[in-house]
Coordinates of C-alpha atoms and ligand atoms in Angstrom, one line a residue:
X196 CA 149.5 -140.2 59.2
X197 CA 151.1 -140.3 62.5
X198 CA 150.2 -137.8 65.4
X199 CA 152.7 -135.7 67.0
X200 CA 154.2 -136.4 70.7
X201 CA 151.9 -134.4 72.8
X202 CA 154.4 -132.4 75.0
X203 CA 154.1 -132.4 78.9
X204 CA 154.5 -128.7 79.2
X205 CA 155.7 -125.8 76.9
X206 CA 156.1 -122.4 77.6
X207 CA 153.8 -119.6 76.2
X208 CA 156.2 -117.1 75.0
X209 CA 155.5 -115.3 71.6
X210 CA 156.7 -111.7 70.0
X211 CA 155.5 -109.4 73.0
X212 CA 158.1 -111.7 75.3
X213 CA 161.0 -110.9 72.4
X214 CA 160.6 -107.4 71.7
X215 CA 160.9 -106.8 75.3
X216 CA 164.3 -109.1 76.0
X217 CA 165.6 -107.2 72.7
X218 CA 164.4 -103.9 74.4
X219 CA 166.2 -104.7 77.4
X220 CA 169.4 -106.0 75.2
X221 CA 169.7 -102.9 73.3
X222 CA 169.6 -101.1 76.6
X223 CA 173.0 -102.0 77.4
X224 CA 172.1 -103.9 80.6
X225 CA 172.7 -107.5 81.0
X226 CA 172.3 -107.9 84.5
X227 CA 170.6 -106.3 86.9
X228 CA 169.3 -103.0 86.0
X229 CA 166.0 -100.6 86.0
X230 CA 164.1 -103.6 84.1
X231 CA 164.3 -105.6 87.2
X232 CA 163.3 -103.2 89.0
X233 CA 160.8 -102.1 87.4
X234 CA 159.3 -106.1 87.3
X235 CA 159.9 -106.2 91.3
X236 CA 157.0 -103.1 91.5
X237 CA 154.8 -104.6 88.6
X238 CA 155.0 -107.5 90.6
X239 CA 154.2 -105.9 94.4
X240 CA 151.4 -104.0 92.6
X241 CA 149.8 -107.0 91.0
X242 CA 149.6 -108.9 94.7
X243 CA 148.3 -105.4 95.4
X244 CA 149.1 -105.3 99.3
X245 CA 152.3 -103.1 100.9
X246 CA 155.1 -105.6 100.0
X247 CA 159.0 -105.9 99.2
X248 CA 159.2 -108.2 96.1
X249 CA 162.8 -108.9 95.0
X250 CA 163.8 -110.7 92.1
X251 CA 166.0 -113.9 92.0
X252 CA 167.7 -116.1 89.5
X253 CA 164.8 -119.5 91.3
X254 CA 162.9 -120.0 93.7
X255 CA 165.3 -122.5 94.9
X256 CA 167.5 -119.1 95.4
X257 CA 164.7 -117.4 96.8
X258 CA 164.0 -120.0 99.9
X259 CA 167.6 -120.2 100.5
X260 CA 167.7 -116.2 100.9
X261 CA 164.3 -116.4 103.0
X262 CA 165.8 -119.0 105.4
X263 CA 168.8 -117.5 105.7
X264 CA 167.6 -113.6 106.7
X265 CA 165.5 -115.9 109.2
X266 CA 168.3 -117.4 111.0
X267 CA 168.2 -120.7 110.4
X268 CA 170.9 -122.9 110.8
X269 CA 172.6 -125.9 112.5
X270 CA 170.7 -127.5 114.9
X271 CA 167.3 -125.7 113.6
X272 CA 164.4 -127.9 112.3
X273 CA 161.8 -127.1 109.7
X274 CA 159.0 -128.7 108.6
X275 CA 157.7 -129.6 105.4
X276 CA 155.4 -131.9 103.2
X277 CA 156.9 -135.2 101.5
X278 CA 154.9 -134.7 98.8
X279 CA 157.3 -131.8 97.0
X280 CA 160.2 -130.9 95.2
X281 CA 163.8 -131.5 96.5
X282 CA 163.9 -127.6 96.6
X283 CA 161.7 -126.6 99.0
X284 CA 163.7 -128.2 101.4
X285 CA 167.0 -128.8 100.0
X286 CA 167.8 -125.0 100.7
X287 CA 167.3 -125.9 104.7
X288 CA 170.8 -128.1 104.1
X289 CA 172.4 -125.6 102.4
X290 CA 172.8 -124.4 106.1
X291 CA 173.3 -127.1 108.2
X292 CA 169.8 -127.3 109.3
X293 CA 167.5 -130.2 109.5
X294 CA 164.2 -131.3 107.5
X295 CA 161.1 -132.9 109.2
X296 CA 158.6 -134.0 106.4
X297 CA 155.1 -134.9 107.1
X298 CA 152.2 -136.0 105.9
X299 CA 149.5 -134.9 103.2
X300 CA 145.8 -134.4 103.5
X301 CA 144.3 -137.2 101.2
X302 CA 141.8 -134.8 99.6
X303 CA 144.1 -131.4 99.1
X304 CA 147.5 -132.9 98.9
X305 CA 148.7 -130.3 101.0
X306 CA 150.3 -130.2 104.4
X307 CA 148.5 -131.8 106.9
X308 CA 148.1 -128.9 109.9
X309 CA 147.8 -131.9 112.1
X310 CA 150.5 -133.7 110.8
X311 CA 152.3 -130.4 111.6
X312 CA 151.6 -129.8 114.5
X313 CA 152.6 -133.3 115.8
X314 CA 156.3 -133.0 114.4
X315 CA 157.2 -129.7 116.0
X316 CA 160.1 -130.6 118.8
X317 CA 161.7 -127.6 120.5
X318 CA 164.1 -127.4 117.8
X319 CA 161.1 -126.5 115.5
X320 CA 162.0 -122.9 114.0
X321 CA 160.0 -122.4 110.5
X322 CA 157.3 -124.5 108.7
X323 CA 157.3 -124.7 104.5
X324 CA 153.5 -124.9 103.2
X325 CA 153.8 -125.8 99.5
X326 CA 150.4 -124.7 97.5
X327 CA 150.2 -127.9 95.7
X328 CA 149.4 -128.1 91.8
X329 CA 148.3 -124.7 92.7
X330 CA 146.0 -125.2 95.6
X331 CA 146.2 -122.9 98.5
X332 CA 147.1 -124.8 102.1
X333 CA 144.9 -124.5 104.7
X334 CA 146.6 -121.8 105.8
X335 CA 144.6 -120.8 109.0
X336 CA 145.2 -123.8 111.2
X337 CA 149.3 -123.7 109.9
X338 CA 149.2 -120.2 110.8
X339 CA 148.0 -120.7 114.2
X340 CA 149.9 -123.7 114.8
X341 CA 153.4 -121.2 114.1
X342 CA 151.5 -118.2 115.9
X343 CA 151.2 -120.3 119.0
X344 CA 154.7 -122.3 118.7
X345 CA 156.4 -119.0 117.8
X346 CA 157.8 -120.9 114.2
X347 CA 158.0 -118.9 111.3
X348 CA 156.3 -119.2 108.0
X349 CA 157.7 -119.5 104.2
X350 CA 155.5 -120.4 101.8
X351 CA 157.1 -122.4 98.9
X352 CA 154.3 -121.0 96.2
X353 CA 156.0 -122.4 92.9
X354 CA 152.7 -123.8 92.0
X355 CA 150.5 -120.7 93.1
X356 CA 150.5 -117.7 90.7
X357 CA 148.0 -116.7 91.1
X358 CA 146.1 -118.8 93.7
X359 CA 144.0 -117.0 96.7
X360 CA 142.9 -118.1 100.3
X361 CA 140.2 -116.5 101.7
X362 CA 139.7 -114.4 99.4
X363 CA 143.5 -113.0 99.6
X364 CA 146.2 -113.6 96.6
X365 CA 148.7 -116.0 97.9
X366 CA 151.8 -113.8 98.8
X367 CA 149.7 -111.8 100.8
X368 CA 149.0 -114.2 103.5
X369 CA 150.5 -113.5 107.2
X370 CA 153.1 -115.7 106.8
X371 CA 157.1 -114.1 106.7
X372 CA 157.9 -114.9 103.7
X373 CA 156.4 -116.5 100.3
X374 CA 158.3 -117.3 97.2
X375 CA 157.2 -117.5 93.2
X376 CA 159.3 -119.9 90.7
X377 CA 159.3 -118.5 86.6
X378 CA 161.1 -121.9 86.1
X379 CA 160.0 -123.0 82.4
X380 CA 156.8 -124.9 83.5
X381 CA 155.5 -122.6 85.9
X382 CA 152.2 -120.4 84.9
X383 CA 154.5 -117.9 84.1
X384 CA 158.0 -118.1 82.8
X385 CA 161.4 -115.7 82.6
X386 CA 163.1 -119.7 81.9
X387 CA 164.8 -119.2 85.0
X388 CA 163.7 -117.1 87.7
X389 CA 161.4 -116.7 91.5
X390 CA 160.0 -113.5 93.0
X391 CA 160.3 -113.5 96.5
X392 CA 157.4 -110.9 98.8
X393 CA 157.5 -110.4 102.5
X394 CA 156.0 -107.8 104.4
X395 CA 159.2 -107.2 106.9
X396 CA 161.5 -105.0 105.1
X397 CA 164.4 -106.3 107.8
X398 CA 164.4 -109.3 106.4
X399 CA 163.6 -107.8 102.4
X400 CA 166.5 -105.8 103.2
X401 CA 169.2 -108.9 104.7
X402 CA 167.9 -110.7 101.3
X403 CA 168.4 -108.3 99.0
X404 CA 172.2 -108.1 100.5
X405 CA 172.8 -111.7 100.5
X406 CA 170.9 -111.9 96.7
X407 CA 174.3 -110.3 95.8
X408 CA 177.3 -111.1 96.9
X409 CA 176.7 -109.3 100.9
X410 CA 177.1 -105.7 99.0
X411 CA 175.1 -103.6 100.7
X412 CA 173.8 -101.8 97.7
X413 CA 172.6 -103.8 94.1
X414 CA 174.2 -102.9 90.8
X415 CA 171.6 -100.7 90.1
X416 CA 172.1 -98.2 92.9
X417 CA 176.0 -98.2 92.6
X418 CA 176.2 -97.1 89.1
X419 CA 173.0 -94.4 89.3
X420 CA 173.5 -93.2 93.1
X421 CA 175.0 -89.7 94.0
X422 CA 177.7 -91.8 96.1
X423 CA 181.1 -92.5 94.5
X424 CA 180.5 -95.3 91.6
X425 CA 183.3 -97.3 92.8
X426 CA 182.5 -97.5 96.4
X427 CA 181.1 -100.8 98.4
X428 CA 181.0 -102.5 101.6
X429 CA 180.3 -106.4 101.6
X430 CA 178.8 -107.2 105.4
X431 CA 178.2 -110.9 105.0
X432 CA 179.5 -114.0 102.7
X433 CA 176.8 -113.5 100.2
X434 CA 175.3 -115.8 97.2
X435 CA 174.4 -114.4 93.1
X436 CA 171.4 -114.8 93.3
X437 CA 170.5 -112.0 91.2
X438 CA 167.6 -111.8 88.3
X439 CA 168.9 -110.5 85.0
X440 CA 167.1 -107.8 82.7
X441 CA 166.6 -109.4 79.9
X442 CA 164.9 -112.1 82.3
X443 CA 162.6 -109.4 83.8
X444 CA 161.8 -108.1 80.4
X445 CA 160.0 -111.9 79.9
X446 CA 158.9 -111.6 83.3
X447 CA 156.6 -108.2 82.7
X448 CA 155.3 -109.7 80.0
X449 CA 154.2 -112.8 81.2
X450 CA 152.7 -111.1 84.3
X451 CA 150.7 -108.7 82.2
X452 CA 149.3 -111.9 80.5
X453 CA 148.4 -113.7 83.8
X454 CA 144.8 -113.0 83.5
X455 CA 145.1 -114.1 80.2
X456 CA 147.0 -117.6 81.1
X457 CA 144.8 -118.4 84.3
X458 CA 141.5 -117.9 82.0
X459 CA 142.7 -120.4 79.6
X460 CA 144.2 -123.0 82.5
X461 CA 140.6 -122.6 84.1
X462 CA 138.8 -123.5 81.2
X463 CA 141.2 -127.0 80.4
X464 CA 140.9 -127.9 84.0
X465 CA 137.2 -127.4 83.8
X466 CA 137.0 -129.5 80.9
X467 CA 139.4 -131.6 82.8
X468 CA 136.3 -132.5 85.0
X469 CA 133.7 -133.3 82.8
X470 CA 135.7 -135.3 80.1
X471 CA 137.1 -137.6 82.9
X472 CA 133.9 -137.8 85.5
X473 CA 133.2 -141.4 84.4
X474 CA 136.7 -143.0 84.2
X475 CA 137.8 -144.8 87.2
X476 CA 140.0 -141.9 88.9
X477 CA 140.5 -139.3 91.7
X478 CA 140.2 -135.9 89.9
X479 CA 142.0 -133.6 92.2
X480 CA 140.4 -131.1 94.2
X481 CA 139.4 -127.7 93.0
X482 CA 139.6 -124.4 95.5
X483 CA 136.5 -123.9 97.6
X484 CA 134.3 -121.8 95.5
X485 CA 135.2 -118.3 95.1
X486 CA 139.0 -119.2 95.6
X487 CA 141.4 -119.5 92.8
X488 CA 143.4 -122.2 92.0
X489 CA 146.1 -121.5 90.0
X490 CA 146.0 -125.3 87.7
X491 CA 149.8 -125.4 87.7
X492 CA 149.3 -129.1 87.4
X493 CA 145.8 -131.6 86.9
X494 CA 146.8 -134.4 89.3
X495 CA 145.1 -137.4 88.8
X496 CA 144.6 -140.6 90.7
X497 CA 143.8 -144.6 90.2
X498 CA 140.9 -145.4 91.9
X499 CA 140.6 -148.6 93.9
X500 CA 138.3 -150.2 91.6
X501 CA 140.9 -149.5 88.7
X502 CA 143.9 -151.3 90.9
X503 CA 141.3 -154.0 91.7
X504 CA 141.6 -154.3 87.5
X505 CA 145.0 -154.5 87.8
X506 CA 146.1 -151.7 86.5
X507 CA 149.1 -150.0 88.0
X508 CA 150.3 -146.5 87.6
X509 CA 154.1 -147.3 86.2
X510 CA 151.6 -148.9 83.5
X511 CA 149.3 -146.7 82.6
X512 CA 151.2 -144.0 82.6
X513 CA 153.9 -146.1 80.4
X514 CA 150.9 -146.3 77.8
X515 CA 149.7 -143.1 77.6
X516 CA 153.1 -142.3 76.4
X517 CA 153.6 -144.7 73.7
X518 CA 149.5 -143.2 72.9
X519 CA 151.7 -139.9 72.3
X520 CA 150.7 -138.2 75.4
X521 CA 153.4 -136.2 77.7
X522 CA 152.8 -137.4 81.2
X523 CA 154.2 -136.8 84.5
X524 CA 154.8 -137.8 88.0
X525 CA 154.5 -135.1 91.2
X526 CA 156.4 -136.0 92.9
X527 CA 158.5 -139.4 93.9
X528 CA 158.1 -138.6 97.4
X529 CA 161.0 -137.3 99.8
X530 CA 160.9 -139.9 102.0
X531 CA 161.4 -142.6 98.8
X532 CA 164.4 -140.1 97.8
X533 CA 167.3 -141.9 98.8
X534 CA 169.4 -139.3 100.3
X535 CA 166.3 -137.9 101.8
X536 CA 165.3 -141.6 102.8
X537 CA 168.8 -142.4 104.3
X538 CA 169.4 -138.7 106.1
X539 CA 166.2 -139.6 108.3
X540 CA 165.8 -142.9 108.0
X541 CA 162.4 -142.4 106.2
X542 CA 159.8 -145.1 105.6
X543 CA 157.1 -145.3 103.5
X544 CA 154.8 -146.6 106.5
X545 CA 155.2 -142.8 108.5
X546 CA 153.6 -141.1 105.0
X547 CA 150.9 -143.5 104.8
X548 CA 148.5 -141.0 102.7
X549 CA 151.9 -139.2 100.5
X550 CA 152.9 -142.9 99.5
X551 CA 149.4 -144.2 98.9
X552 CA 148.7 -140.8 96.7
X553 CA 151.7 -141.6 94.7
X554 CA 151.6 -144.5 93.9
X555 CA 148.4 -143.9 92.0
X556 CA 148.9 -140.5 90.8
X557 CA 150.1 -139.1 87.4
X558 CA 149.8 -135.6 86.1
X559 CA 148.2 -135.0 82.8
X560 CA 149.4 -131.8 80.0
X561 CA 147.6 -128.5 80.9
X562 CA 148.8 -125.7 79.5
X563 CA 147.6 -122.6 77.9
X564 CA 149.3 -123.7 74.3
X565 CA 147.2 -126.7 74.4
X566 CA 143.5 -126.5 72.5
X567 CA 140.7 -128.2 72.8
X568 CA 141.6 -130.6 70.5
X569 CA 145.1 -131.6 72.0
X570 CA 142.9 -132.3 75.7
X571 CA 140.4 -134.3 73.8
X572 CA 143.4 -136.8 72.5
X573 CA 144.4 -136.7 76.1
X574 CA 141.2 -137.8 77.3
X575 CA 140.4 -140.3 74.6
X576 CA 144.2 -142.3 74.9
X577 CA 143.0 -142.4 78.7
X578 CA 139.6 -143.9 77.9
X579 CA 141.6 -146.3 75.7
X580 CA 144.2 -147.4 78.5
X581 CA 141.8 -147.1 81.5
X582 CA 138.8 -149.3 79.9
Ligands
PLP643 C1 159.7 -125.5 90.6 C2 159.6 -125.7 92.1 C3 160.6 -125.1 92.9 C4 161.9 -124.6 92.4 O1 161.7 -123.5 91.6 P1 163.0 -123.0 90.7 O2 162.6 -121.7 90.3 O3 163.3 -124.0 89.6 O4 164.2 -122.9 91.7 C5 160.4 -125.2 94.3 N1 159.4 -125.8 94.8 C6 158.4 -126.4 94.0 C7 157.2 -127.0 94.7 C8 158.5 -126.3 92.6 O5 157.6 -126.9 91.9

């Protein structure tokens, strides 16, 4: 008998997530509609706290939006961790302006503040934490460091539903503005999908214009206002950027069964801990206590003794998939990314902890469809190739 392929990551959608998209379907609204709507104020009320939240088809789309109704463009620099996805930063290009990456802190992963505060050059206008594996930044020294440079502040928070700093949900925090992803992998899923929150209803109000198209009004308000159905003004060369209904009706959903997922991602990365305490890596590091960390992804690293051995990660983690294990890598660094290598002329010697960290780390399956038993294969194939 042969043992299934252990998948990576798989989504945890089940009947509640299909009675609501056929709900929405038999509505008669494909697009954008009172669903939506009504998923952008479950959403603001779960973060609990006076904020815009407005839906988008990614994050990617969401930190393009937030950048733009900030005003940054050519000649504009913003800073950003190595150690992330293209699309954090990727959206900063989109409009002509330029990316500075730094540096991560070898415990957290997550921006260095002083790393931070050593790239900032007049041009300096925003700074990009990213809540790593779902790990909140230190976001008191970054927040001082932009109060004091006058930067602004989006948070990339992919990773962090729901993660909390000092005691506040992420989202919350006093930066401008934070975005969610509901990409597939994410704790929770509409397949594609971000939320974006910010406090400033100027700028919730620019991105909700430029989420479609530079109307000044969404679908939903054209076609239920008093005004004439047919009337519209566009006032800017805007994207579609827009979330669907039937993609909000997966989104409530999965929201209402956050509680539910975190509980369960707790409970694997807890066992995460004590399965793995005596093999020869770097488990990553868990919030402070009484914080929450959101386990988006269990990050583990080679220790030196383990290199010493001569195992390398390309290997390892080449074995634990012919063991049947789903394993992956976050992330190849920017600064190895070739077209984020040859823009800047990166090397790995300016991201001395980023490049160190990744060339030892590899991310192991955690995810609320796994049980006990799935981990426990996980642990054991590791045992097998580690010792
Ligand atoms: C997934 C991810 C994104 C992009 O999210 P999309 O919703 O797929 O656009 C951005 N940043 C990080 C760190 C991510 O992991």
């Amino acid at each position: 008998m042969t043992t299934p392929f252990l998948p990576f990551a798989l989504p945890d959608v089940g009947d509640e997530e299909m009675r609501a998209v056929t709900n929405a379907m038999a509505s008669g609204w494909m697009t954008t509609g009172p669903v939506t709507r009504q998923f952008e104020q479950d959403f603001a009320t779960y973060l609990g706290d006076d904020l815009n939240a407005i839906a988008v088809n990614s994050a990617t789309a969401g930190l393009h939006l937030a950048l733009e109704a900030l005003g940054i463009g050519a000649g504009d620099e913003v800073i950003a961790p190595s150690l992330t996805f293209t699309a954090t930063v990727e959206v900063a290009r989109y409009l002509n302006a330029d990316v500075v990456l730094v540096d991560v802190d070898p415990v957290t992963l997550t921006m260095s503040p002083e790393a931070v505060r050593s790239a900032i050059t007049p041009r300096t206008k925003a700074i990009m934490p990213v809540h790593y594996a779902g790990l909140a930044c230190d976001m008191a020294p970054l927040l001082a460091i932009a109060r004091e440079a006058g930067l602004r502040v989006v948070e990339d928070a992919a990773h962090a539903l729901p993660t909390t700093y000092d005691g506040r949900l992420v989202g919350t925090l006093d930066s401008d503005v934070t975005v969610f992803s509901f990409y597939a992998n994410k704790t929770m899923t509409t397949g594609e999908g971000g939320m974006i929150v910010t406090r400033d209803s100027e700028l919730a109000k620019r991105m909700k214009v430029m989420r479609l198209h530079g109307i000044d009004r969404d679908a939903f308000d054209r076609f239920s206002s008093s005004k004439p159905s047919w009337y519209y003004e566009i006032v800017a060369p805007g994207f579609k950027y827009n979330l669907t209904d039937t993609a909000s009706a997966i989104g409530r959903v999965q929201l209402s069964r956050l509680p539910g997922f975190l509980e369960r991602r707790r409970a694997l990365a807890g066992r995460y801990f004590d399965l793995l305490a005596d093999l020869p890596l770097i488990l990553p590091a868990d919030a402070p206590r009484g914080e929450t960390h959101a386990w988006h992804l269990y990050v583990v690293r080679l220790t030196d003794a383990a290199i010493g051995r001569g195992l390398t990660r390309d290997g390892v983690v080449a074995d634990l998939i012919a063991g049947g294990i789903g394993i992956s890598v976050h992330y190849v660094p920017l600064h190895r990314q070739p077209y984020w290598r040859d823009r800047y002329g990166l090397t790995s010697a300016e991201f001395p902890v980023t490049d160190d960290a990744y060339q030892r780390m590899f991310t192991l399956p955690l995810y609320t469809r796994m049980t006990d038993a799935d981990q426990d294969r996980v642990v054991e194939t590791l045992r097998t190739v580690l010792t």
